Amino acid sequence: RSGKLTPSQVAKNVIAMLEDCDKSTPPLRAIVQWDQEQIMLMAEASTARYRNKCTLSYLDGIPVCLKEEFKVVPYHHRVGTVYLGTKPETEDATVAKKLREAGAIIIGVSNMHELGTGTTGCNPNRYHKIPRNPYKPNHFTGGSSSGSAAAVAAGLCPVAIGTDGGGSVRIPASFCGVVGLKGTFGRISCHGSLPLSYSTVSVGPICTSVADAAIVYSILAEPDPLYPYGLKQPKATLSDMCAPDLKGLKLGVDWTFFKACDAEVLSICEKAVEHLQSLGASVVEVSLPEIEEARVAHVICILSEMRDFLQPDFNKHFQEMNLETRANLAVASQFTALDYITANRQRTRSMRFLREIFTTVNCILTPAVATTAPRIYESDLLTGSSDLSFTVRCMRFMQLGNFTGIPGLVVPIGYSTAGLPISFQVMAKWWDEAVLLRIGLKLEQFRYQTKKPSIYYDILA
């Protein structure tokens, strides 16, 4: 607004950095498809709007990227594979369309775990390669919205869009030390993304700050006639988000569940709870019933739905899939219709338990991920990586939100002794994203320092 900088200047910087980060050793591999001409066209249009003082929204001129799971003109809709999206897209997903209408500059599509089937972001195929964690390039970003989190953490753009069916926004955001919001199921339209698992996936922004996440959320969250699951949603608000304290809020903690994480993660997360208390919130002990049953039922639901949707691909493109994808889809084929029905009965139970819990508390607190980002080994670069016990630990605090559809926000709160980010999660009742953002702002104050990642680009320089 001050005119000291134009979107066109920023876009030129971004293009130079996209060229640079692909040449670096190892390459960052955050953005896997981009087009200089497209970026400059959007930037020049935005520059003209600023000059004429007729900007479209707070996102006008802001660089953003979208996970490859979304259709974005004119890129290939590969969804992390080598066999999908053989032709350039001619139609935008709803979120891409809304970002364009808001004046954002789409700098490209970001890397992802093949077909969203894992939590590391490890994707060794020829189009994607393995995105690197900007804090420690020999560590994973987390998945499956891997490139989205890496792009934001490395400074390529302050906003990225991901999808979350089992922690796929929140895990990479946590591992890369940025903010990730999984909206309530149906809150942000999934239209134009590959419908891998229709009952567990929510869309959400990955951003540098909670305020940025709130801005993006307020622009994207609304009913979309093309996406039936979100049609009956109440209006999205940011009410009380900037209240000076947390007085009157009741924060629920199931301590047994909360403590199921690494000692380093636990110690800083416990201090974060004390910080929220010091701002006037009260901490209420709650019991999350049947958490193990819910965990297993979530796995049955997401894998059964993915297997159902990807059945033709599994038969036709088996040889072109990563080994881990094949293994996961093979496991999924062992579930029966009876398993799926039982899992959905569990979902009804779990939602009823949460409905009761949310009559006594405003939100539920947990660590974000039980551990920090794992190392990348040489063999991962060639054949990929599959570690089921690690996947289970990664998703432990994530699955409840996906299984029952409640929203969740992860905020970085510190670092391990090895210098890897550690994050905290807040979940709230359906459609109450506003309370998450309010608490998220206060969690940011708890983090007394933000360390610059070892791979970092300053697009305003």
Tab-separated table of C-alpha atoms in Angstrom:
chain	number	residue	atom	x	y	z
A	1	ARG	CA	0.000	0.000	0.000
A	2	SER	CA	2.867	2.378	0.756
A	3	GLY	CA	4.126	1.892	-2.807
A	4	LYS	CA	7.654	1.042	-1.631
A	5	LEU	CA	7.298	-2.340	-3.272
A	6	THR	CA	5.114	-3.678	-6.079
A	7	PRO	CA	3.689	-7.176	-6.570
A	8	SER	CA	5.698	-7.290	-9.830
A	9	GLN	CA	8.975	-6.756	-7.944
A	10	VAL	CA	8.024	-9.461	-5.445
A	11	ALA	CA	7.083	-11.812	-8.298
A	12	LYS	CA	10.474	-11.282	-9.977
A	13	ASN	CA	12.163	-12.137	-6.670
A	14	VAL	CA	10.017	-15.265	-6.332
A	15	ILE	CA	10.938	-16.403	-9.869
A	16	ALA	CA	14.652	-15.897	-9.172
A	17	MET	CA	14.302	-17.899	-5.954
A	18	LEU	CA	12.332	-20.708	-7.615
A	19	GLU	CA	15.198	-21.034	-10.104
A	20	ASP	CA	17.734	-20.962	-7.287
A	21	CYS	CA	16.089	-23.490	-4.955
A	22	ASP	CA	15.892	-26.088	-7.736
A	23	LYS	CA	19.618	-25.706	-8.442
A	24	SER	CA	20.701	-25.940	-4.798
A	25	THR	CA	22.188	-29.127	-3.334
A	26	PRO	CA	20.022	-30.850	-2.349
A	27	PRO	CA	17.183	-29.160	-4.303
A	28	LEU	CA	14.348	-27.909	-2.065
A	29	ARG	CA	11.605	-29.446	-4.309
A	30	ALA	CA	8.823	-27.435	-2.642
A	31	ILE	CA	7.201	-26.121	-5.835
A	32	VAL	CA	7.109	-28.795	-8.559
A	33	GLN	CA	5.376	-26.869	-11.364
A	34	TRP	CA	5.597	-23.160	-12.047
A	35	ASP	CA	5.409	-20.819	-15.015
A	36	GLN	CA	7.218	-17.491	-15.155
A	37	GLU	CA	4.760	-15.942	-17.614
A	38	GLN	CA	1.703	-16.901	-15.505
A	39	ILE	CA	3.283	-15.487	-12.334
A	40	MET	CA	4.172	-12.165	-14.011
A	41	LEU	CA	0.708	-11.775	-15.588
A	42	MET	CA	-1.000	-12.027	-12.187
A	43	ALA	CA	1.615	-9.781	-10.557
A	44	GLU	CA	1.315	-7.048	-13.176
A	45	ALA	CA	-2.488	-7.030	-12.869
A	46	SER	CA	-2.116	-6.692	-9.092
A	47	THR	CA	0.490	-3.921	-9.430
A	48	ALA	CA	-1.995	-1.960	-11.577
A	49	ARG	CA	-4.736	-2.431	-8.959
A	50	TYR	CA	-2.470	-1.089	-6.200
A	51	ARG	CA	-1.540	1.854	-8.413
A	52	ASN	CA	-5.235	2.627	-8.991
A	53	LYS	CA	-6.119	1.960	-5.339
A	54	CYS	CA	-8.687	-0.724	-6.241
A	55	THR	CA	-7.269	-3.885	-4.662
A	56	LEU	CA	-9.541	-6.932	-4.449
A	57	SER	CA	-8.773	-8.235	-0.925
A	58	TYR	CA	-6.072	-8.552	1.717
A	59	LEU	CA	-4.578	-11.299	-0.469
A	60	ASP	CA	-4.128	-9.061	-3.506
A	61	GLY	CA	-0.534	-9.375	-4.721
A	62	ILE	CA	0.328	-12.043	-2.139
A	63	PRO	CA	2.249	-15.079	-3.485
A	64	VAL	CA	0.491	-18.396	-2.773
A	65	CYS	CA	0.910	-22.006	-3.880
A	66	LEU	CA	-1.527	-24.929	-3.971
A	67	LYS	CA	-0.892	-28.595	-3.332
A	68	GLU	CA	-0.768	-30.639	-6.535
A	69	GLU	CA	-3.965	-32.383	-5.360
A	70	PHE	CA	-5.879	-29.325	-6.666
A	71	LYS	CA	-6.615	-28.503	-10.283
A	72	VAL	CA	-4.803	-25.272	-11.146
A	73	VAL	CA	-4.733	-23.869	-14.703
A	74	PRO	CA	-2.407	-24.411	-16.651
A	75	TYR	CA	-0.546	-27.014	-14.586
A	76	HIS	CA	-0.711	-30.818	-14.657
A	77	HIS	CA	-3.018	-32.335	-12.022
A	78	ARG	CA	-0.598	-35.142	-11.131
A	79	VAL	CA	-1.482	-35.544	-7.428
A	80	GLY	CA	2.084	-36.692	-6.711
A	81	THR	CA	2.051	-39.447	-9.355
A	82	VAL	CA	3.797	-39.979	-12.704
A	83	TYR	CA	0.662	-41.234	-14.473
A	84	LEU	CA	-2.133	-38.721	-13.680
A	85	GLY	CA	-2.582	-35.270	-15.253
A	86	THR	CA	-1.100	-36.063	-18.639
A	87	LYS	CA	-2.590	-32.858	-20.110
A	88	PRO	CA	-2.482	-29.332	-18.606
A	89	GLU	CA	-5.596	-28.403	-16.582
A	90	THR	CA	-8.215	-26.199	-18.197
A	91	GLU	CA	-10.378	-25.641	-15.110
A	92	ASP	CA	-9.515	-24.377	-11.622
A	93	ALA	CA	-10.486	-26.024	-8.344
A	94	THR	CA	-12.819	-23.792	-6.277
A	95	VAL	CA	-10.008	-22.692	-3.928
A	96	ALA	CA	-7.759	-21.758	-6.873
A	97	LYS	CA	-10.604	-19.774	-8.402
A	98	LYS	CA	-11.276	-17.952	-5.122
A	99	LEU	CA	-7.583	-17.111	-4.674
A	100	ARG	CA	-7.476	-15.651	-8.195
A	101	GLU	CA	-10.634	-13.637	-7.494
A	102	ALA	CA	-8.951	-12.297	-4.346
A	103	GLY	CA	-6.003	-11.099	-6.454
A	104	ALA	CA	-3.437	-13.574	-5.078
A	105	ILE	CA	-0.460	-14.517	-7.242
A	106	ILE	CA	-0.386	-18.296	-7.699
A	107	ILE	CA	3.338	-19.076	-7.946
A	108	GLY	CA	2.773	-22.743	-8.851
A	109	VAL	CA	1.711	-26.091	-7.451
A	110	SER	CA	3.530	-27.717	-4.568
A	111	ASN	CA	5.008	-31.161	-4.063
A	112	MET	CA	3.046	-33.825	-2.202
A	113	HIS	CA	3.249	-37.402	-0.999
A	114	GLU	CA	2.091	-39.646	-3.861
A	115	LEU	CA	-1.752	-39.761	-3.777
A	116	GLY	CA	-1.581	-38.430	-0.198
A	117	THR	CA	-0.777	-41.911	1.129
A	118	GLY	CA	1.859	-41.076	3.773
A	119	THR	CA	3.071	-38.739	6.477
A	120	THR	CA	6.735	-38.169	5.504
A	121	GLY	CA	6.438	-36.406	2.144
A	122	CYS	CA	8.861	-38.949	0.685
A	123	ASN	CA	8.075	-39.154	-3.036
A	124	PRO	CA	11.038	-40.541	-5.032
A	125	ASN	CA	9.391	-40.510	-8.476
A	126	ARG	CA	10.845	-38.546	-11.393
A	127	TYR	CA	8.418	-35.611	-11.376
A	128	HIS	CA	8.535	-34.911	-7.667
A	129	LYS	CA	11.616	-36.053	-5.748
A	130	ILE	CA	11.861	-35.501	-2.005
A	131	PRO	CA	11.075	-32.047	-0.614
A	132	ARG	CA	13.541	-30.909	2.049
A	133	ASN	CA	12.788	-29.519	5.493
A	134	PRO	CA	14.017	-25.896	5.432
A	135	TYR	CA	15.179	-26.240	9.066
A	136	LYS	CA	17.305	-29.313	8.345
A	137	PRO	CA	17.573	-30.322	4.697
A	138	ASN	CA	18.503	-33.915	5.631
A	139	HIS	CA	15.122	-34.288	7.367
A	140	PHE	CA	11.634	-34.849	5.935
A	141	THR	CA	8.992	-32.104	5.661
A	142	GLY	CA	6.129	-34.351	6.765
A	143	GLY	CA	3.206	-35.170	4.482
A	144	SER	CA	1.154	-35.300	2.569
A	145	SER	CA	1.041	-31.484	1.932
A	146	SER	CA	4.841	-31.599	2.002
A	147	GLY	CA	5.780	-28.960	-0.566
A	148	SER	CA	3.153	-26.536	0.770
A	149	ALA	CA	4.761	-26.476	4.235
A	150	ALA	CA	8.312	-26.354	2.828
A	151	ALA	CA	7.443	-23.419	0.541
A	152	VAL	CA	6.015	-21.366	3.420
A	153	ALA	CA	8.834	-22.244	5.845
A	154	ALA	CA	11.481	-21.366	3.222
A	155	GLY	CA	9.861	-17.978	2.589
A	156	LEU	CA	8.834	-18.625	-1.041
A	157	CYS	CA	5.261	-17.582	-0.197
A	158	PRO	CA	3.464	-16.723	3.056
A	159	VAL	CA	0.425	-18.845	2.144
A	160	ALA	CA	-0.018	-22.371	0.803
A	161	ILE	CA	-3.131	-24.521	0.501
A	162	GLY	CA	-3.173	-28.172	1.556
A	163	THR	CA	-5.621	-30.975	2.238
A	164	ASP	CA	-5.857	-32.964	5.477
A	165	GLY	CA	-7.335	-36.488	5.677
A	166	GLY	CA	-5.055	-37.844	8.407
A	167	GLY	CA	-2.988	-34.818	9.432
A	168	SER	CA	-1.794	-33.879	5.939
A	169	VAL	CA	-1.876	-30.117	6.599
A	170	ARG	CA	-0.995	-30.227	10.285
A	171	ILE	CA	1.903	-32.748	10.220
A	172	PRO	CA	4.018	-30.915	7.592
A	173	ALA	CA	3.163	-27.528	9.149
A	174	SER	CA	4.400	-28.894	12.507
A	175	PHE	CA	7.592	-30.436	11.105
A	176	CYS	CA	8.419	-27.247	9.169
A	177	GLY	CA	7.631	-24.807	12.010
A	178	VAL	CA	4.690	-22.971	10.416
A	179	VAL	CA	0.970	-22.563	11.165
A	180	GLY	CA	-1.519	-25.089	9.756
A	181	LEU	CA	-5.314	-24.967	9.940
A	182	LYS	CA	-7.574	-27.917	9.145
A	183	GLY	CA	-11.051	-26.468	8.757
A	184	THR	CA	-14.207	-28.234	9.909
A	185	PHE	CA	-15.179	-30.984	7.444
A	186	GLY	CA	-16.982	-29.176	4.597
A	187	ARG	CA	-15.974	-25.637	5.658
A	188	ILE	CA	-13.666	-24.968	2.662
A	189	SER	CA	-14.644	-26.482	-0.684
A	190	CYS	CA	-12.796	-29.587	-1.890
A	191	HIS	CA	-14.263	-29.243	-5.383
A	192	GLY	CA	-11.537	-29.703	-7.981
A	193	SER	CA	-9.266	-31.750	-5.745
A	194	LEU	CA	-8.909	-35.493	-6.276
A	195	PRO	CA	-11.570	-37.061	-3.991
A	196	LEU	CA	-9.214	-39.570	-2.362
A	197	SER	CA	-11.239	-39.972	0.844
A	198	TYR	CA	-14.537	-38.113	0.811
A	199	SER	CA	-15.422	-38.476	4.524
A	200	THR	CA	-12.130	-37.505	6.212
A	201	VAL	CA	-10.523	-34.775	4.084
A	202	SER	CA	-10.699	-31.057	4.886
A	203	VAL	CA	-8.934	-28.218	3.106
A	204	GLY	CA	-6.876	-25.640	4.969
A	205	PRO	CA	-4.157	-23.003	4.741
A	206	ILE	CA	-0.520	-23.355	5.802
A	207	CYS	CA	0.820	-19.902	6.688
A	208	THR	CA	3.643	-18.025	8.374
A	209	SER	CA	1.382	-16.715	11.136
A	210	VAL	CA	-2.002	-17.228	12.782
A	211	ALA	CA	-3.193	-13.813	11.532
A	212	ASP	CA	-2.346	-14.846	7.951
A	213	ALA	CA	-4.219	-18.132	8.433
A	214	ALA	CA	-7.248	-16.146	9.676
A	215	ILE	CA	-7.198	-13.916	6.579
A	216	VAL	CA	-6.989	-16.868	4.174
A	217	TYR	CA	-9.646	-18.771	6.124
A	218	SER	CA	-12.030	-15.795	6.011
A	219	ILE	CA	-11.657	-15.620	2.211
A	220	LEU	CA	-11.977	-19.359	1.472
A	221	ALA	CA	-14.537	-20.501	4.062
A	222	GLU	CA	-18.017	-20.438	2.590
A	223	PRO	CA	-20.542	-22.764	0.962
A	224	ASP	CA	-19.787	-23.852	-2.612
A	225	PRO	CA	-22.739	-25.102	-4.714
A	226	LEU	CA	-20.337	-27.609	-6.311
A	227	TYR	CA	-19.403	-29.130	-2.940
A	228	PRO	CA	-22.474	-30.556	-1.148
A	229	TYR	CA	-20.820	-31.305	2.240
A	230	GLY	CA	-20.442	-27.648	3.196
A	231	LEU	CA	-23.751	-26.215	2.021
A	232	LYS	CA	-25.440	-25.991	5.427
A	233	GLN	CA	-22.505	-24.407	7.277
A	234	PRO	CA	-22.990	-21.394	9.573
A	235	LYS	CA	-21.274	-18.176	8.518
A	236	ALA	CA	-17.527	-18.121	9.191
A	237	THR	CA	-16.585	-15.422	11.717
A	238	LEU	CA	-13.442	-14.286	13.496
A	239	SER	CA	-15.365	-13.204	16.592
A	240	ASP	CA	-13.271	-12.325	19.684
A	241	MET	CA	-10.146	-13.431	17.822
A	242	CYS	CA	-8.201	-10.417	19.048
A	243	ALA	CA	-9.520	-10.415	22.649
A	244	PRO	CA	-6.701	-9.252	24.981
A	245	ASP	CA	-6.832	-12.412	27.117
A	246	LEU	CA	-8.415	-15.863	27.297
A	247	LYS	CA	-10.723	-15.190	30.259
A	248	GLY	CA	-13.818	-17.369	30.265
A	249	LEU	CA	-12.347	-20.061	28.014
A	250	LYS	CA	-12.248	-23.651	29.241
A	251	LEU	CA	-9.468	-25.738	27.732
A	252	GLY	CA	-9.901	-29.512	27.854
A	253	VAL	CA	-6.883	-31.788	28.334
A	254	ASP	CA	-6.865	-35.589	28.482
A	255	TRP	CA	-3.481	-35.891	30.201
A	256	THR	CA	-2.957	-39.588	29.462
A	257	PHE	CA	-3.461	-38.915	25.764
A	258	PHE	CA	-1.517	-35.613	25.895
A	259	LYS	CA	1.561	-37.300	27.385
A	260	ALA	CA	1.869	-39.958	24.654
A	261	CYS	CA	4.761	-38.124	22.954
A	262	ASP	CA	8.537	-37.640	23.095
A	263	ALA	CA	9.899	-36.113	26.326
A	264	GLU	CA	11.187	-32.999	24.515
A	265	VAL	CA	7.815	-32.419	22.884
A	266	LEU	CA	5.942	-32.991	26.160
A	267	SER	CA	8.051	-30.607	28.214
A	268	ILE	CA	7.479	-27.603	25.931
A	269	CYS	CA	3.785	-28.456	25.329
A	270	GLU	CA	3.122	-28.566	29.084
A	271	LYS	CA	4.661	-25.083	29.400
A	272	ALA	CA	2.389	-23.863	26.589
A	273	VAL	CA	-0.654	-25.062	28.573
A	274	GLU	CA	0.589	-23.079	31.601
A	275	HIS	CA	1.015	-20.019	29.376
A	276	LEU	CA	-2.629	-20.250	28.217
A	277	GLN	CA	-3.707	-20.582	31.860
A	278	SER	CA	-1.729	-17.464	32.777
A	279	LEU	CA	-3.886	-15.542	30.275
A	280	GLY	CA	-7.069	-16.357	32.188
A	281	ALA	CA	-8.180	-19.621	30.580
A	282	SER	CA	-9.025	-22.530	32.862
A	283	VAL	CA	-7.724	-26.026	32.153
A	284	VAL	CA	-10.298	-28.786	32.600
A	285	GLU	CA	-9.352	-32.454	32.704
A	286	VAL	CA	-11.409	-34.402	30.187
A	287	SER	CA	-11.422	-38.024	29.146
A	288	LEU	CA	-11.457	-38.803	25.425
A	289	PRO	CA	-13.215	-42.185	25.348
A	290	GLU	CA	-12.385	-45.016	22.939
A	291	ILE	CA	-9.408	-43.185	21.436
A	292	GLU	CA	-7.814	-46.437	20.238
A	293	GLU	CA	-11.073	-47.577	18.627
A	294	ALA	CA	-11.383	-44.191	16.911
A	295	ARG	CA	-7.788	-44.440	15.654
A	296	VAL	CA	-8.347	-47.861	14.073
A	297	ALA	CA	-11.743	-46.839	12.674
A	298	HIS	CA	-10.212	-43.735	11.049
A	299	VAL	CA	-7.591	-45.891	9.317
A	300	ILE	CA	-10.311	-48.249	8.047
A	301	CYS	CA	-12.405	-45.326	6.737
A	302	ILE	CA	-9.638	-43.391	4.994
A	303	LEU	CA	-7.918	-46.444	3.478
A	304	SER	CA	-11.179	-48.091	2.366
A	305	GLU	CA	-12.329	-44.895	0.642
A	306	MET	CA	-8.937	-44.393	-1.022
A	307	ARG	CA	-8.854	-47.999	-2.155
A	308	ASP	CA	-12.381	-47.679	-3.546
A	309	PHE	CA	-11.519	-44.507	-5.478
A	310	LEU	CA	-8.094	-45.755	-6.648
A	311	GLN	CA	-9.171	-49.303	-7.550
A	312	PRO	CA	-8.827	-48.688	-11.331
A	313	ASP	CA	-5.410	-47.023	-10.810
A	314	PHE	CA	-4.235	-49.899	-8.612
A	315	ASN	CA	-5.119	-52.361	-11.387
A	316	LYS	CA	-3.845	-50.291	-14.294
A	317	HIS	CA	-0.913	-48.266	-12.922
A	318	PHE	CA	0.409	-50.559	-10.178
A	319	GLN	CA	3.926	-50.641	-11.700
A	320	GLU	CA	4.100	-46.833	-11.852
A	321	MET	CA	3.204	-46.304	-8.174
A	322	ASN	CA	5.746	-45.868	-5.385
A	323	LEU	CA	6.289	-48.995	-3.283
A	324	GLU	CA	4.735	-47.364	-0.205
A	325	THR	CA	1.550	-46.465	-2.120
A	326	ARG	CA	1.226	-50.033	-3.366
A	327	ALA	CA	1.714	-51.399	0.151
A	328	ASN	CA	-0.900	-49.074	1.672
A	329	LEU	CA	-3.470	-49.830	-1.012
A	330	ALA	CA	-2.768	-53.550	-0.686
A	331	VAL	CA	-3.399	-53.347	3.083
A	332	ALA	CA	-6.592	-51.400	2.347
A	333	SER	CA	-7.882	-54.221	0.159
A	334	GLN	CA	-8.020	-56.465	3.232
A	335	PHE	CA	-10.773	-54.408	4.873
A	336	THR	CA	-14.315	-55.714	4.402
A	337	ALA	CA	-17.653	-53.946	4.002
A	338	LEU	CA	-18.375	-55.077	7.565
A	339	ASP	CA	-15.181	-53.352	8.809
A	340	TYR	CA	-16.200	-50.145	7.053
A	341	ILE	CA	-19.723	-50.206	8.521
A	342	THR	CA	-18.384	-50.920	12.036
A	343	ALA	CA	-15.872	-48.073	11.656
A	344	ASN	CA	-18.665	-45.668	10.755
A	345	ARG	CA	-20.683	-46.776	13.780
A	346	GLN	CA	-17.603	-45.880	15.822
A	347	ARG	CA	-17.598	-42.482	14.127
A	348	THR	CA	-21.144	-41.838	15.346
A	349	ARG	CA	-20.077	-42.814	18.878
A	350	SER	CA	-16.951	-40.642	18.806
A	351	MET	CA	-18.919	-37.650	17.551
A	352	ARG	CA	-21.447	-38.111	20.350
A	353	PHE	CA	-18.651	-38.230	22.961
A	354	LEU	CA	-17.189	-35.015	21.533
A	355	ARG	CA	-20.568	-33.309	21.515
A	356	GLU	CA	-20.800	-33.989	25.256
A	357	ILE	CA	-17.218	-32.884	25.925
A	358	PHE	CA	-17.794	-29.606	24.072
A	359	THR	CA	-20.699	-28.753	26.382
A	360	THR	CA	-18.101	-28.423	29.176
A	361	VAL	CA	-15.009	-27.069	27.335
A	362	ASN	CA	-14.345	-24.710	24.399
A	363	CYS	CA	-11.504	-26.730	22.963
A	364	ILE	CA	-9.176	-29.714	23.361
A	365	LEU	CA	-5.405	-29.251	23.646
A	366	THR	CA	-2.750	-31.756	22.524
A	367	PRO	CA	0.803	-31.676	21.213
A	368	ALA	CA	0.664	-31.432	17.394
A	369	VAL	CA	2.915	-34.376	16.522
A	370	ALA	CA	4.398	-36.775	19.081
A	371	THR	CA	7.886	-36.443	17.584
A	372	THR	CA	10.024	-34.150	15.376
A	373	ALA	CA	10.774	-34.528	11.657
A	374	PRO	CA	12.641	-37.781	10.868
A	375	ARG	CA	15.918	-38.075	8.977
A	376	ILE	CA	16.140	-38.804	5.266
A	377	TYR	CA	18.333	-41.823	4.438
A	378	GLU	CA	20.076	-42.461	1.111
A	379	SER	CA	17.803	-45.428	0.341
A	380	ASP	CA	14.716	-43.182	0.742
A	381	LEU	CA	15.813	-41.175	-2.288
A	382	LEU	CA	15.723	-44.262	-4.475
A	383	THR	CA	12.948	-46.519	-3.197
A	384	GLY	CA	10.969	-44.294	-0.838
A	385	SER	CA	10.272	-44.897	2.818
A	386	SER	CA	7.691	-46.879	4.760
A	387	ASP	CA	7.664	-47.034	8.538
A	388	LEU	CA	4.241	-47.880	9.904
A	389	SER	CA	5.114	-47.332	13.563
A	390	PHE	CA	6.346	-43.829	12.660
A	391	THR	CA	3.153	-43.133	10.683
A	392	VAL	CA	1.054	-44.184	13.696
A	393	ARG	CA	3.017	-41.830	16.000
A	394	CYS	CA	2.720	-38.988	13.495
A	395	MET	CA	-1.034	-39.294	13.216
A	396	ARG	CA	-1.810	-39.956	16.900
A	397	PHE	CA	-3.088	-36.455	17.726
A	398	MET	CA	-4.421	-35.842	14.202
A	399	GLN	CA	-6.937	-38.606	13.585
A	400	LEU	CA	-9.695	-37.470	15.947
A	401	GLY	CA	-10.141	-34.272	13.896
A	402	ASN	CA	-10.291	-36.149	10.584
A	403	PHE	CA	-12.511	-38.925	11.892
A	404	THR	CA	-15.138	-36.651	13.469
A	405	GLY	CA	-14.716	-33.567	11.253
A	406	ILE	CA	-13.808	-31.092	14.015
A	407	PRO	CA	-11.335	-28.297	13.141
A	408	GLY	CA	-7.728	-28.211	14.346
A	409	LEU	CA	-4.955	-25.602	14.382
A	410	VAL	CA	-1.234	-26.258	14.857
A	411	VAL	CA	1.129	-23.500	15.945
A	412	PRO	CA	4.931	-23.765	16.313
A	413	ILE	CA	5.978	-23.200	19.937
A	414	GLY	CA	9.688	-24.065	20.050
A	415	TYR	CA	12.537	-26.282	18.921
A	416	SER	CA	14.154	-29.559	19.896
A	417	THR	CA	17.816	-29.616	21.012
A	418	ALA	CA	18.585	-30.707	17.436
A	419	GLY	CA	16.959	-27.483	16.185
A	420	LEU	CA	13.798	-29.043	14.718
A	421	PRO	CA	10.411	-27.327	15.191
A	422	ILE	CA	7.911	-28.508	17.842
A	423	SER	CA	4.232	-27.533	17.589
A	424	PHE	CA	1.054	-27.462	19.659
A	425	GLN	CA	-2.500	-28.340	18.554
A	426	VAL	CA	-5.871	-26.853	19.498
A	427	MET	CA	-9.132	-28.519	18.376
A	428	ALA	CA	-12.618	-27.059	18.764
A	429	LYS	CA	-16.206	-28.031	18.100
A	430	TRP	CA	-17.574	-28.080	14.557
A	431	TRP	CA	-17.543	-24.650	12.826
A	432	ASP	CA	-15.771	-22.928	15.752
A	433	GLU	CA	-12.513	-22.081	13.968
A	434	ALA	CA	-12.667	-18.590	15.528
A	435	VAL	CA	-11.758	-19.892	19.006
A	436	LEU	CA	-8.782	-21.786	17.534
A	437	LEU	CA	-7.447	-18.615	15.947
A	438	ARG	CA	-7.967	-16.666	19.187
A	439	ILE	CA	-5.938	-19.226	21.179
A	440	GLY	CA	-3.424	-19.545	18.324
A	441	LEU	CA	-2.546	-15.837	18.546
A	442	LYS	CA	-1.745	-16.324	22.237
A	443	LEU	CA	0.376	-19.413	21.527
A	444	GLU	CA	2.498	-17.292	19.191
A	445	GLN	CA	3.306	-14.996	22.122
A	446	PHE	CA	4.518	-18.040	24.071
A	447	ARG	CA	7.162	-18.755	21.435
A	448	TYR	CA	9.812	-16.327	22.606
A	449	GLN	CA	11.976	-16.756	19.489
A	450	THR	CA	11.529	-17.784	15.886
A	451	LYS	CA	14.680	-19.309	14.453
A	452	LYS	CA	15.322	-18.699	10.799
A	453	PRO	CA	15.446	-21.971	8.826
A	454	SER	CA	18.750	-22.890	7.182
A	455	ILE	CA	17.030	-22.628	3.771
A	456	TYR	CA	15.322	-19.232	3.711
A	457	TYR	CA	14.481	-16.770	0.939
A	458	ASP	CA	13.498	-13.156	1.574
A	459	ILE	CA	11.070	-12.335	-1.237
A	460	LEU	CA	10.827	-8.699	-0.095
A	461	ALA	CA	14.581	-8.088	-0.354
